[in-house]
Tab-separated table of C-alpha atoms in Angstrom:
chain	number	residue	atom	x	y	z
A	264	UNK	CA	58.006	137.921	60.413
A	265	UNK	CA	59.991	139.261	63.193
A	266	UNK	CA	57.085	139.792	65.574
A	267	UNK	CA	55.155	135.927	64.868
A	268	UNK	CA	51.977	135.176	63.274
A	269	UNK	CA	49.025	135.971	64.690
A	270	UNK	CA	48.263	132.314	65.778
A	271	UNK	CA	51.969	131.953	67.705
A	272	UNK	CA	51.621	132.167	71.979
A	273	UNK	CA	53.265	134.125	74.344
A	274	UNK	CA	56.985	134.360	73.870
A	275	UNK	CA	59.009	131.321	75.475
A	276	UNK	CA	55.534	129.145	75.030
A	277	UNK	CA	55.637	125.824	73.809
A	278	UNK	CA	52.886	123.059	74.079
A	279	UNK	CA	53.540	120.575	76.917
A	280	UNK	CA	55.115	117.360	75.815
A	281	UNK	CA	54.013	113.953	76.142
A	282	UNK	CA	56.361	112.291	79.049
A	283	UNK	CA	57.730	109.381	77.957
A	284	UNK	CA	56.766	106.076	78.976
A	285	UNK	CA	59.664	103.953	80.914
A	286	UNK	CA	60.848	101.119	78.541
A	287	UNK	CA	60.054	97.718	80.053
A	288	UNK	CA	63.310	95.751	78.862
A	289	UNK	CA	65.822	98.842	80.273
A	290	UNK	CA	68.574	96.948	82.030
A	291	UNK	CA	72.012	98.847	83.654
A	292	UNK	CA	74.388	99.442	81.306
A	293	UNK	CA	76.561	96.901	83.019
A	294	UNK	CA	74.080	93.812	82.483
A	295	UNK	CA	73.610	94.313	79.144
A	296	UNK	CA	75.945	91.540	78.220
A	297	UNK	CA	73.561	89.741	80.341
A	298	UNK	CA	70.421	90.832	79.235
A	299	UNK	CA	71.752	90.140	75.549
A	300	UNK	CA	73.035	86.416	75.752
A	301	UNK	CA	69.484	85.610	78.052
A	302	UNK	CA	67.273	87.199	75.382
A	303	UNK	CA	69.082	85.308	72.726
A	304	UNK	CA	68.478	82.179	74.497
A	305	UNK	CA	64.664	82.771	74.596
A	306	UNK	CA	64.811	83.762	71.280
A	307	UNK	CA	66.857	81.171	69.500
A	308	UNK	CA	64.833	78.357	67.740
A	309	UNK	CA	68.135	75.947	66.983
A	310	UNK	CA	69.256	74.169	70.179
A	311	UNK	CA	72.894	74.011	69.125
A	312	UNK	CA	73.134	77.909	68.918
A	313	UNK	CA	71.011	77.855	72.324
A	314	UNK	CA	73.283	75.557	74.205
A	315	UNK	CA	76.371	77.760	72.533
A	316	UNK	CA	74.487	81.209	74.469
A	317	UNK	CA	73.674	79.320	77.531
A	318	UNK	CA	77.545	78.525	77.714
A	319	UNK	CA	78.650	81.692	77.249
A	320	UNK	CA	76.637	82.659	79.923
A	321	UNK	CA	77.851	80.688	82.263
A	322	UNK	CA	81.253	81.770	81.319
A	323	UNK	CA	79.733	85.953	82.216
A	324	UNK	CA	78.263	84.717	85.495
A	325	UNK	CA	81.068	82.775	86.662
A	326	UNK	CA	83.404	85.674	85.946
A	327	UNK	CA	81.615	88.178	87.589
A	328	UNK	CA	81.485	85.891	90.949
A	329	UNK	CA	85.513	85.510	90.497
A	330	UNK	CA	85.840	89.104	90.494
A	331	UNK	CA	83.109	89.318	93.323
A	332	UNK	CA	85.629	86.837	95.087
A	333	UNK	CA	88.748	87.982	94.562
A	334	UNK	CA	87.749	91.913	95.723
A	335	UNK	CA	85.741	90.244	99.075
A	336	UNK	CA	89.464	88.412	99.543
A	337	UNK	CA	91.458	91.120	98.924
A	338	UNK	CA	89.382	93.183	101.277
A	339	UNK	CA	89.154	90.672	104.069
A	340	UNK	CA	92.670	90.258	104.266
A	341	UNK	CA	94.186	93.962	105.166
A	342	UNK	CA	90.832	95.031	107.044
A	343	UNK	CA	89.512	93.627	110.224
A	344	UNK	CA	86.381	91.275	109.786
A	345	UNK	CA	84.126	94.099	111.195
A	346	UNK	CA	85.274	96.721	108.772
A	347	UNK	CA	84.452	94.578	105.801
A	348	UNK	CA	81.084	95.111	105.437
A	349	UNK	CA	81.514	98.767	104.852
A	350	UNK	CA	84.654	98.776	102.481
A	351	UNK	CA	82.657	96.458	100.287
A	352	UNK	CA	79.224	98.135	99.859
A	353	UNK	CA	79.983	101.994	101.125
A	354	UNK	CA	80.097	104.093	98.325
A	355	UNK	CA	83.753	105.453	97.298
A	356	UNK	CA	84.824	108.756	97.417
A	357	UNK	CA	88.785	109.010	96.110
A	358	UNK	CA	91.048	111.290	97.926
A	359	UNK	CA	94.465	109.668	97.939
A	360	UNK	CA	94.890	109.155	93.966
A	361	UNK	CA	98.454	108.353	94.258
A	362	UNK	CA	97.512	104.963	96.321
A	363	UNK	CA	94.808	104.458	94.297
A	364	UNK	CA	96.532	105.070	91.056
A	365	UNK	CA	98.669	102.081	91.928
A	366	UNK	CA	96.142	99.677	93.707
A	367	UNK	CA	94.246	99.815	90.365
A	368	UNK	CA	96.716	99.370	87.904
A	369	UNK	CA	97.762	96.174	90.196
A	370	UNK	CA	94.605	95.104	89.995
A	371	UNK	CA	94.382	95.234	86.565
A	372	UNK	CA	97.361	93.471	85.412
A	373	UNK	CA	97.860	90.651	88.111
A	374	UNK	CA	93.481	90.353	88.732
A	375	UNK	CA	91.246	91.513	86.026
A	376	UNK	CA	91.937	93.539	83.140
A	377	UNK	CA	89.496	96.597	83.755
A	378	UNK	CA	89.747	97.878	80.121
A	379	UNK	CA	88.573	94.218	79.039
A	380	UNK	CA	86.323	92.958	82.195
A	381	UNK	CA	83.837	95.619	82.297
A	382	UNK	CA	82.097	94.477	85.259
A	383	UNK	CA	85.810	94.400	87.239
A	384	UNK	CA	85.259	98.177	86.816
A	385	UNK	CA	81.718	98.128	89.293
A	386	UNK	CA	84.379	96.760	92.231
A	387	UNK	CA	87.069	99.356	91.816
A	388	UNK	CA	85.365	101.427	94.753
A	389	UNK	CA	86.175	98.603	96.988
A	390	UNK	CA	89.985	99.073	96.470
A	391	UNK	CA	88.887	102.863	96.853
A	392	UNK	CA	87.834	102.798	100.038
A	393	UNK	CA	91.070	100.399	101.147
A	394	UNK	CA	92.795	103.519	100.048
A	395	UNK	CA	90.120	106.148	101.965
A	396	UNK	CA	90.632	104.035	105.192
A	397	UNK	CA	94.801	104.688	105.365
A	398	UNK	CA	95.433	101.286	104.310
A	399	UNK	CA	99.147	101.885	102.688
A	400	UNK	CA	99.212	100.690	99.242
A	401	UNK	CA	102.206	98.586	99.572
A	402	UNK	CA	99.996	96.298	101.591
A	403	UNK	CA	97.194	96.209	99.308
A	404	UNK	CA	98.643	95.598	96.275
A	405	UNK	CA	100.545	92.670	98.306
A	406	UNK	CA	97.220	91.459	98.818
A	407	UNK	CA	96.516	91.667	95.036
A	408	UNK	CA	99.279	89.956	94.499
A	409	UNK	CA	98.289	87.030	96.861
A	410	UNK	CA	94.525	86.785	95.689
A	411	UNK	CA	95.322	86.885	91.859
């Protein structure tokens, strides 16, 4: 027993396993609320509960372009118009933690509440990089202030 049967491999061989096929209907885990509500639509034989997904919807997608709003105005007014491009789609890299303890939790409670708007969290990079680029915080959360 200690050494193997006789029909075992080498030590340390297994068979090669299958690689798994890619599922089709995979979405990011941050448009699953999406995916969900536009699924049940298809799906959904009674019109009332159709028309009842199809608002709720519309409630998701509108939110997520007010937070998409908010974060572009919030940017665009402590940055110069060149430097907005960047702050808003440059990937965030946090140094300064105190400023960006702060800008967040402003955020939070006067925009979006991140623990309860999931898809405020994909936008917190943006206040990141206001932070990154020596933008003091008293002036961004002034501009949270203004925007929400």
């Amino acid at each position: 027993m200690f050494m193997g049967s006789k029909n075992s491999g080498p030590a340390g061989y297994s068979e090669p396993q299958p690689v798994p096929q890619a599922r089709s209907d995979a979405v990011p885990s941050g448009d699953v609320p999406i995916s969900i509500l536009t699924h049940k639509i298809f799906k959904t034989p009674n019109e009332w509960e159709k028309r009842e997904y199809e608002q709720k919807l519309l409630q998701e997608l509108q939110l997520r372009e007010s937070v998409r709003q908010t974060v572009k105005t919030i940017v665009e007014s402590v940055v110069e118009p060149e430097a907005v491009d960047g702050i808003l789609h440059k990937p965030a890299s946090p140094v300064d933690f105190d400023c960006l303890e702060a800008v967040v939790d402003r955020f939070s409670s006067a925009c979006f509440p991140i623990g309860k708007v999931d898809y405020a969290l994909r936008h917190v990079y943006a206040l990141v990089n206001l932070c990154e680029a020596g933008i003091p915080s008293d002036k961004i959360m002034q501009s949270i202030n203004s925007a929400c």
